[in-house]
Amino acid sequence: ASGYSNYRGILNWCVIMLHVINNGSVFMYLSCFCRYGILVDPIQVVSLFLKDPYSWPAACLTIGMNEFKKKNLFLLFFLNIFLQGTISETTGRILHFFNLTCTLIFPAALILRVTSMTPVGAVISLAIYTVLFLKLFSYQDTNRWCREIGQAKAKKLTRSYSCPTVAPCNGSAVQTHVSYPGNLTHRDIYYFIFAPTLCYQLNFPRSPRIRKRFLIRRLFEMVRRSCWMVPTIQNSMKPFQEMDFSRMVERLLKLAVPNHLIWLIFFYWFFHSSMNFVAELMQFGDREFYRDWWNSETVTYFWANWNIPVHKWCLRHFYRPMLRRGVNRRLAQIAVFLGSAFFHEFLVSIPLKMFRLWAFMGMMAQVPLAWFVSRFLNGNYGNAAVWVSLIIGQPVAVLMYVHDYYVIHHGSST
């Protein structure tokens, strides 16, 4: 259903997985599956999100997102003031910076303060606020570009900016063209907030209709994949109560397989099923949420193609503006990885309420790895190196956090 026909990278992945998985472990997993089936305890699933059934801090924090209605009013108010020339551009940027900073600090401070919030619920809430931060940043940036274009035209200057073009889904698109400042409405910003994209445009491509069969199929996939993820996560957490070095190495190798499978299931669940479900529901025409990252022969190609919404945001609002300011291309790439490393650590350390920088260092390690693979490996060897970094690299960071979390919360019982 993705439209891609080249899956050579998947073949390399299969070969590597066959070397990683011990044949006895495969038969053991298969026998457990045949004997017990899919183990999903509803009480255990709920316990991942709630400690107390009468206290829902993560849900309240997420529902509190309705407070960004005030943020939207705040944003629209100052954008209209910009048009009237009542306040300066510098003052407006300071106010926007304060608004965006509160979007990140408020949920983080609440998660650290409230002890009844579970890590899973905290991760989901914090991820939603992070997405809101990126969207509001793009919204402000794009409208600023539109203001500059209007001012340039008024002064008869030859300066222009064109928003990234995206292909609509299913042929012809249903689209009403809007021009600045006609886009500064609640309907427009709320559509953008819920749309499966991080980059704001005045005119998004729209699909002609909602396909009910496609919608139901994606919904079924979302439910089915989530039923596989929960018991796998729970079972992979249990063996870390005994933490001598030999067991650490053994559990690292055993964690590699379920961790990697969880990541693949999550990728399919989120980027293919969930985002297509939301896009179909909102008649959003741009369905390019990922490209053929499985064929990546370099680490850089993987990071540029496995998460297209974030990649487009980084290019549009971070990487290219730095190049326009004269920053070296290599330094700009490192800065992008630095920003990505910060958000990875932010989304892990805050919910777990411990600061170890494993996720940060793991992301920054991608920079020398990307240089090494592009310099010394190519073709299938480069693709194999990317798969090895995904299969083995992620479990190392996961193992570090799991170990520290168990030492902090269950040290007395182990």
Short mmCIF file of C-alpha atoms in Angstrom, two decimals:
data_model
loop_
_atom_site.label_atom_id
_atom_site.label_comp_id
_atom_site.label_asym_id
_atom_site.label_seq_id
_atom_site.Cartn_x
_atom_site.Cartn_y
_atom_site.Cartn_z
CA ALA A 1 0.00 0.00 0.00
CA SER A 2 3.00 2.35 0.38
CA GLY A 3 3.66 2.52 -3.38
CA TYR A 4 7.30 1.40 -3.16
CA SER A 5 8.52 -1.60 -5.13
CA ASN A 6 12.19 -1.80 -4.13
CA TYR A 7 12.63 -3.74 -0.87
CA ARG A 8 16.26 -4.79 -1.25
CA GLY A 9 17.01 -3.36 2.19
CA ILE A 10 14.42 -5.66 3.74
CA LEU A 11 16.39 -8.65 2.37
CA ASN A 12 19.56 -7.36 4.06
CA TRP A 13 17.58 -6.93 7.27
CA CYS A 14 16.41 -10.56 7.08
CA VAL A 15 19.98 -11.82 6.65
CA ILE A 16 21.21 -9.83 9.66
CA MET A 17 18.27 -10.90 11.81
CA LEU A 18 19.00 -14.55 11.01
CA HIS A 19 22.54 -14.06 12.34
CA VAL A 20 21.34 -12.21 15.45
CA ILE A 21 18.58 -14.61 16.43
CA ASN A 22 19.65 -17.88 17.95
CA ASN A 23 17.76 -20.82 16.44
CA GLY A 24 16.88 -22.13 19.87
CA SER A 25 15.46 -18.76 20.84
CA VAL A 26 13.33 -18.70 17.71
CA PHE A 27 11.83 -22.09 18.48
CA MET A 28 11.34 -21.04 22.10
CA TYR A 29 9.46 -17.90 21.07
CA LEU A 30 7.36 -19.88 18.61
CA SER A 31 6.50 -22.53 21.19
CA CYS A 32 5.52 -19.86 23.72
CA PHE A 33 3.33 -18.20 21.12
CA CYS A 34 1.65 -21.50 20.21
CA ARG A 35 1.15 -22.37 23.87
CA TYR A 36 0.00 -19.04 25.31
CA GLY A 37 -1.09 -17.01 22.29
CA ILE A 38 -1.14 -13.20 22.56
CA LEU A 39 -1.09 -12.28 26.23
CA VAL A 40 -2.84 -8.96 26.83
CA ASP A 41 -4.07 -8.36 30.37
CA PRO A 42 -6.37 -5.29 30.36
CA ILE A 43 -5.42 -4.46 33.96
CA GLN A 44 -1.70 -4.50 33.11
CA VAL A 45 -2.34 -2.35 30.05
CA VAL A 46 -4.20 0.23 32.13
CA SER A 47 -1.44 0.14 34.78
CA LEU A 48 1.03 1.39 32.15
CA PHE A 49 -0.96 4.62 32.00
CA LEU A 50 -2.47 4.92 35.51
CA LYS A 51 -1.11 4.26 38.99
CA ASP A 52 -4.37 5.20 40.67
CA PRO A 53 -7.67 4.59 38.79
CA TYR A 54 -9.09 7.70 40.44
CA SER A 55 -6.17 9.94 39.49
CA TRP A 56 -5.50 10.69 35.81
CA PRO A 57 -2.68 13.26 35.73
CA ALA A 58 -1.39 12.39 32.23
CA ALA A 59 -4.91 12.45 30.77
CA CYS A 60 -5.63 15.78 32.49
CA LEU A 61 -2.37 17.20 31.14
CA THR A 62 -3.28 16.09 27.63
CA ILE A 63 -6.85 17.39 27.94
CA GLY A 64 -5.29 20.59 29.23
CA MET A 65 -4.01 21.02 25.69
CA ASN A 66 -7.26 22.91 25.22
CA GLU A 67 -5.35 25.67 26.99
CA PHE A 68 -3.50 26.16 23.72
CA LYS A 69 -6.74 27.73 22.54
CA LYS A 70 -5.50 30.68 24.59
CA LYS A 71 -2.10 30.24 22.96
CA ASN A 72 -3.77 30.38 19.56
CA LEU A 73 -5.66 33.52 20.54
CA PHE A 74 -2.37 34.92 21.82
CA LEU A 75 -0.63 34.03 18.57
CA LEU A 76 -3.37 35.35 16.28
CA PHE A 77 -3.65 38.54 18.35
CA PHE A 78 -0.01 39.45 17.91
CA LEU A 79 0.06 38.44 14.25
CA ASN A 80 -2.74 40.90 13.61
CA ILE A 81 -0.90 43.55 15.65
CA PHE A 82 2.11 42.99 13.41
CA LEU A 83 -0.09 43.83 10.42
CA GLN A 84 -1.19 47.07 12.04
CA GLY A 85 2.39 47.99 12.93
CA THR A 86 1.52 48.59 16.61
CA ILE A 87 4.53 46.70 18.01
CA SER A 88 7.98 46.06 16.59
CA GLU A 89 9.15 42.78 15.08
CA THR A 90 11.69 42.34 17.89
CA THR A 91 9.03 42.68 20.59
CA GLY A 92 6.84 40.21 18.76
CA ARG A 93 9.64 37.66 18.51
CA ILE A 94 10.31 37.95 22.25
CA LEU A 95 6.63 37.31 22.98
CA HIS A 96 6.56 34.33 20.63
CA PHE A 97 9.72 32.95 22.23
CA PHE A 98 8.08 33.20 25.65
CA ASN A 99 4.95 31.48 24.32
CA LEU A 100 6.93 28.59 22.79
CA THR A 101 9.14 28.20 25.86
CA CYS A 102 6.07 27.83 28.09
CA THR A 103 4.79 25.11 25.75
CA LEU A 104 7.81 22.95 26.67
CA ILE A 105 8.46 24.02 30.27
CA PHE A 106 4.89 23.75 31.58
CA PRO A 107 4.31 20.01 30.88
CA ALA A 108 7.88 19.11 31.89
CA ALA A 109 7.54 20.89 35.24
CA LEU A 110 4.16 19.28 35.88
CA ILE A 111 5.47 15.78 35.08
CA LEU A 112 8.45 16.22 37.41
CA ARG A 113 6.23 17.52 40.20
CA VAL A 114 3.33 15.03 40.03
CA THR A 115 4.42 11.68 41.49
CA SER A 116 1.30 9.75 40.45
CA MET A 117 2.01 10.08 36.72
CA THR A 118 3.31 6.91 35.06
CA PRO A 119 6.27 7.06 32.62
CA VAL A 120 4.12 5.87 29.69
CA GLY A 121 1.45 8.50 30.29
CA ALA A 122 4.14 11.15 30.77
CA VAL A 123 5.87 10.22 27.48
CA ILE A 124 2.61 10.49 25.53
CA SER A 125 1.68 13.84 27.09
CA LEU A 126 5.15 15.30 26.63
CA ALA A 127 5.30 14.10 23.01
CA ILE A 128 2.00 15.84 22.26
CA TYR A 129 3.27 19.11 23.72
CA THR A 130 6.54 18.75 21.79
CA VAL A 131 4.59 18.33 18.55
CA LEU A 132 2.57 21.43 19.47
CA PHE A 133 5.82 23.35 20.02
CA LEU A 134 7.12 22.41 16.56
CA LYS A 135 3.81 23.27 14.91
CA LEU A 136 3.51 26.69 16.59
CA PHE A 137 7.13 27.44 15.65
CA SER A 138 6.37 26.64 12.01
CA TYR A 139 3.12 28.64 12.13
CA GLN A 140 4.89 31.73 13.41
CA ASP A 141 7.83 31.36 10.99
CA THR A 142 5.65 30.91 7.90
CA ASN A 143 3.45 33.91 8.72
CA ARG A 144 6.58 35.99 9.31
CA TRP A 145 7.81 35.05 5.83
CA CYS A 146 4.44 36.08 4.40
CA ARG A 147 4.67 39.44 6.19
CA GLU A 148 8.16 40.00 4.77
CA ILE A 149 6.91 39.17 1.27
CA GLY A 150 4.09 41.68 1.69
CA GLN A 151 6.48 44.34 2.92
CA ALA A 152 8.90 43.61 0.07
CA LYS A 153 6.12 43.91 -2.50
CA ALA A 154 5.01 47.14 -0.92
CA LYS A 155 8.54 48.51 -1.30
CA LYS A 156 8.84 46.95 -4.78
CA LEU A 157 11.73 44.72 -3.74
CA THR A 158 12.57 41.53 -5.57
CA ARG A 159 12.38 39.05 -2.73
CA SER A 160 10.21 35.97 -2.66
CA TYR A 161 9.60 32.80 -0.68
CA SER A 162 7.82 29.70 -1.83
CA CYS A 163 6.42 27.10 0.54
CA PRO A 164 7.42 23.48 -0.06
CA THR A 165 5.13 21.83 -2.58
CA VAL A 166 3.60 18.46 -1.82
CA ALA A 167 1.74 16.04 -4.02
CA PRO A 168 -1.95 15.44 -3.28
CA CYS A 169 -3.32 11.96 -2.64
CA ASN A 170 -5.53 10.19 -5.14
CA GLY A 171 -5.25 12.50 -8.09
CA SER A 172 -7.16 15.77 -8.05
CA ALA A 173 -7.25 17.70 -4.80
CA VAL A 174 -10.10 19.69 -3.33
CA GLN A 175 -8.51 22.95 -2.25
CA THR A 176 -9.59 26.52 -1.57
CA HIS A 177 -6.73 28.95 -2.03
CA VAL A 178 -6.13 31.35 0.84
CA SER A 179 -3.73 34.28 0.89
CA TYR A 180 -2.14 36.10 3.82
CA PRO A 181 -3.58 37.50 6.11
CA GLY A 182 -6.81 35.65 5.27
CA ASN A 183 -5.32 32.53 6.85
CA LEU A 184 -5.26 34.01 10.38
CA THR A 185 -8.41 32.27 11.56
CA HIS A 186 -9.21 29.74 14.28
CA ARG A 187 -10.42 27.23 11.71
CA ASP A 188 -7.11 27.40 9.84
CA ILE A 189 -4.82 27.03 12.86
CA TYR A 190 -6.90 24.23 14.39
CA TYR A 191 -6.81 22.29 11.13
CA PHE A 192 -3.03 22.62 11.13
CA ILE A 193 -2.77 21.59 14.81
CA PHE A 194 -4.54 18.29 14.13
CA ALA A 195 -3.17 17.67 10.61
CA PRO A 196 -0.41 15.00 10.30
CA THR A 197 2.34 17.49 9.44
CA LEU A 198 4.73 19.78 11.28
CA CYS A 199 5.24 22.37 8.52
CA TYR A 200 2.57 25.03 8.12
CA GLN A 201 1.29 26.10 4.71
CA LEU A 202 -1.40 28.56 3.79
CA ASN A 203 -2.89 26.01 1.37
CA PHE A 204 -2.54 22.32 2.16
CA PRO A 205 -3.25 19.72 -0.54
CA ARG A 206 -6.59 18.04 0.13
CA SER A 207 -7.98 14.68 -0.95
CA PRO A 208 -11.39 14.77 -2.72
CA ARG A 209 -13.20 12.48 -0.25
CA ILE A 210 -12.86 10.21 2.79
CA ARG A 211 -12.41 6.57 1.79
CA LYS A 212 -14.30 4.56 4.41
CA ARG A 213 -12.66 1.21 3.59
CA PHE A 214 -9.19 2.73 3.78
CA LEU A 215 -10.11 4.37 7.09
CA ILE A 216 -11.41 1.11 8.63
CA ARG A 217 -8.36 -0.83 7.43
CA ARG A 218 -5.96 1.64 9.06
CA LEU A 219 -8.01 1.62 12.29
CA PHE A 220 -7.90 -2.18 12.39
CA GLU A 221 -4.11 -2.11 11.92
CA MET A 222 -3.72 0.41 14.75
CA VAL A 223 -5.63 -1.81 17.20
CA ARG A 224 -3.94 -5.03 16.08
CA ARG A 225 -0.39 -3.64 16.29
CA SER A 226 -1.00 -2.15 19.75
CA CYS A 227 -2.09 -5.58 21.03
CA TRP A 228 1.31 -6.97 19.99
CA MET A 229 3.38 -4.14 21.46
CA VAL A 230 2.17 -4.15 25.08
CA PRO A 231 3.01 -7.76 26.13
CA THR A 232 6.34 -7.62 24.30
CA ILE A 233 7.34 -4.52 26.26
CA GLN A 234 6.29 -6.09 29.56
CA ASN A 235 8.16 -9.36 28.91
CA SER A 236 11.36 -7.61 27.84
CA MET A 237 11.45 -5.61 31.11
CA LYS A 238 11.47 -8.57 33.50
CA PRO A 239 15.00 -10.05 33.15
CA PHE A 240 16.87 -6.91 34.30
CA GLN A 241 16.51 -7.51 38.02
CA GLU A 242 19.80 -9.45 38.05
CA MET A 243 22.48 -7.13 36.81
CA ASP A 244 25.93 -8.82 36.74
CA PHE A 245 28.06 -8.09 33.66
CA SER A 246 27.63 -11.45 31.92
CA ARG A 247 23.87 -11.24 32.31
CA MET A 248 24.01 -7.67 31.01
CA VAL A 249 25.65 -8.82 27.77
CA GLU A 250 23.25 -11.74 27.44
CA ARG A 251 20.20 -9.55 28.03
CA LEU A 252 21.52 -6.95 25.62
CA LEU A 253 21.61 -9.53 22.83
CA LYS A 254 18.20 -10.89 23.79
CA LEU A 255 16.76 -7.40 24.12
CA ALA A 256 17.95 -6.53 20.62
CA VAL A 257 15.33 -8.70 18.92
CA PRO A 258 12.16 -7.69 20.86
CA ASN A 259 13.30 -4.06 20.99
CA HIS A 260 13.84 -4.01 17.23
CA LEU A 261 10.52 -5.73 16.56
CA ILE A 262 8.75 -3.23 18.83
CA TRP A 263 10.40 -0.39 16.90
CA LEU A 264 9.29 -1.85 13.55
CA ILE A 265 5.75 -2.44 14.83
CA PHE A 266 5.65 1.10 16.22
CA PHE A 267 6.89 2.50 12.91
CA TYR A 268 4.16 0.71 10.97
CA TRP A 269 1.52 1.55 13.60
CA PHE A 270 2.36 5.26 13.75
CA PHE A 271 3.70 6.33 10.36
CA HIS A 272 1.62 4.06 8.13
CA SER A 273 -1.58 3.22 10.00
CA SER A 274 -2.16 6.10 12.44
CA MET A 275 -0.98 9.02 10.31
CA ASN A 276 -2.82 7.72 7.24
CA PHE A 277 -5.92 7.30 9.42
CA VAL A 278 -5.74 10.91 10.60
CA ALA A 279 -4.91 12.16 7.09
CA GLU A 280 -7.86 10.31 5.59
CA LEU A 281 -10.18 11.60 8.31
CA MET A 282 -9.09 15.20 7.67
CA GLN A 283 -8.85 14.78 3.87
CA PHE A 284 -5.19 15.77 4.10
CA GLY A 285 -3.59 15.24 0.71
CA ASP A 286 0.12 14.89 1.53
CA ARG A 287 0.69 11.25 2.49
CA GLU A 288 4.48 11.18 2.32
CA PHE A 289 5.21 10.26 5.93
CA TYR A 290 8.24 8.10 5.12
CA ARG A 291 10.36 7.01 2.17
CA ASP A 292 12.31 3.80 1.47
CA TRP A 293 14.58 4.08 4.51
CA TRP A 294 15.01 0.29 4.55
CA ASN A 295 17.30 0.66 1.51
CA SER A 296 19.52 3.22 3.29
CA GLU A 297 23.17 2.82 2.36
CA THR A 298 24.22 5.69 4.63
CA VAL A 299 23.14 6.78 8.09
CA THR A 300 22.34 10.24 6.74
CA TYR A 301 19.91 8.80 4.19
CA PHE A 302 18.15 6.85 6.94
CA TRP A 303 17.61 9.87 9.17
CA ALA A 304 16.40 11.90 6.19
CA ASN A 305 13.80 9.36 5.09
CA TRP A 306 12.38 7.39 8.01
CA ASN A 307 10.50 10.38 9.53
CA ILE A 308 9.58 12.79 6.75
CA PRO A 309 7.48 15.28 8.83
CA VAL A 310 10.37 15.93 11.25
CA HIS A 311 12.92 15.94 8.42
CA LYS A 312 10.95 18.57 6.50
CA TRP A 313 10.61 20.69 9.64
CA CYS A 314 14.36 20.53 10.32
CA LEU A 315 15.18 21.46 6.72
CA ARG A 316 12.70 24.29 6.50
CA HIS A 317 13.05 25.92 9.91
CA PHE A 318 16.52 24.94 11.12
CA TYR A 319 19.00 23.69 8.50
CA ARG A 320 18.31 25.99 5.54
CA PRO A 321 18.00 29.18 7.68
CA MET A 322 21.44 28.39 9.11
CA LEU A 323 22.89 27.98 5.60
CA ARG A 324 21.35 31.31 4.57
CA ARG A 325 23.13 32.93 7.53
CA GLY A 326 26.47 31.61 6.24
CA VAL A 327 26.92 28.64 8.58
CA ASN A 328 29.08 25.82 7.25
CA ARG A 329 27.09 22.86 5.89
CA ARG A 330 28.81 20.34 8.18
CA LEU A 331 28.25 22.52 11.26
CA ALA A 332 24.60 22.93 10.28
CA GLN A 333 24.21 19.13 10.07
CA ILE A 334 25.81 18.71 13.50
CA ALA A 335 23.48 21.40 14.88
CA VAL A 336 20.46 19.47 13.54
CA PHE A 337 21.66 16.29 15.26
CA LEU A 338 22.28 18.32 18.42
CA GLY A 339 18.69 19.59 18.40
CA SER A 340 17.38 16.10 17.71
CA ALA A 341 19.51 14.72 20.56
CA PHE A 342 18.07 17.31 22.95
CA PHE A 343 14.47 16.35 22.14
CA HIS A 344 15.25 12.62 22.36
CA GLU A 345 16.70 13.12 25.84
CA PHE A 346 13.87 15.50 26.76
CA LEU A 347 11.24 12.88 25.86
CA VAL A 348 12.99 10.16 27.88
CA SER A 349 14.58 11.79 30.93
CA ILE A 350 11.59 13.91 31.96
CA PRO A 351 9.03 11.05 32.04
CA LEU A 352 11.50 8.72 33.81
CA LYS A 353 12.52 11.57 36.16
CA MET A 354 16.21 10.75 35.84
CA PHE A 355 18.88 12.45 33.77
CA ARG A 356 21.50 10.13 32.31
CA LEU A 357 22.08 11.58 28.80
CA TRP A 358 22.12 8.11 27.20
CA ALA A 359 19.65 9.13 24.47
CA PHE A 360 21.55 12.37 23.88
CA MET A 361 24.89 10.59 23.51
CA GLY A 362 23.29 7.91 21.33
CA MET A 363 22.02 10.53 18.90
CA MET A 364 25.31 12.43 18.83
CA ALA A 365 27.13 9.14 18.17
CA GLN A 366 25.26 9.08 14.86
CA VAL A 367 27.50 11.90 13.58
CA PRO A 368 30.81 9.94 13.56
CA LEU A 369 28.91 6.79 12.55
CA ALA A 370 27.45 8.61 9.55
CA TRP A 371 30.93 9.80 8.55
CA PHE A 372 32.43 6.31 8.91
CA VAL A 373 29.70 4.55 6.90
CA SER A 374 29.74 7.13 4.09
CA ARG A 375 33.55 7.06 3.93
CA PHE A 376 34.37 3.36 4.16
CA LEU A 377 31.18 1.43 3.34
CA ASN A 378 28.83 1.51 0.38
CA GLY A 379 26.13 -0.56 -1.27
CA ASN A 380 24.97 -3.61 0.67
CA TYR A 381 27.72 -3.13 3.26
CA GLY A 382 26.46 0.36 4.04
CA ASN A 383 22.88 -0.90 4.23
CA ALA A 384 23.97 -3.72 6.55
CA ALA A 385 25.77 -1.20 8.80
CA VAL A 386 22.58 0.88 9.07
CA TRP A 387 20.56 -2.21 10.03
CA VAL A 388 23.15 -3.28 12.62
CA SER A 389 23.05 0.19 14.21
CA LEU A 390 19.25 -0.10 14.45
CA ILE A 391 19.20 -3.67 15.78
CA ILE A 392 22.07 -3.37 18.26
CA GLY A 393 22.45 0.37 18.88
CA GLN A 394 18.98 1.11 20.27
CA PRO A 395 18.98 -1.74 22.84
CA VAL A 396 22.20 -0.35 24.35
CA ALA A 397 20.48 2.94 25.26
CA VAL A 398 17.32 1.10 26.33
CA LEU A 399 19.36 -1.22 28.56
CA MET A 400 21.04 1.76 30.23
CA TYR A 401 17.74 3.43 31.07
CA VAL A 402 16.08 0.17 32.19
CA HIS A 403 19.04 -0.65 34.43
CA ASP A 404 19.07 2.79 36.06
CA TYR A 405 15.28 2.83 36.42
CA TYR A 406 15.26 -0.55 38.17
CA VAL A 407 18.14 0.45 40.46
CA ILE A 408 16.29 3.63 41.50
CA HIS A 409 12.78 2.17 41.90
CA HIS A 410 13.39 -1.53 42.69
CA GLY A 411 16.91 -1.55 44.10
CA SER A 412 15.81 -2.63 47.55
CA SER A 413 13.88 -5.64 46.24
CA THR A 414 16.61 -6.97 43.93
#
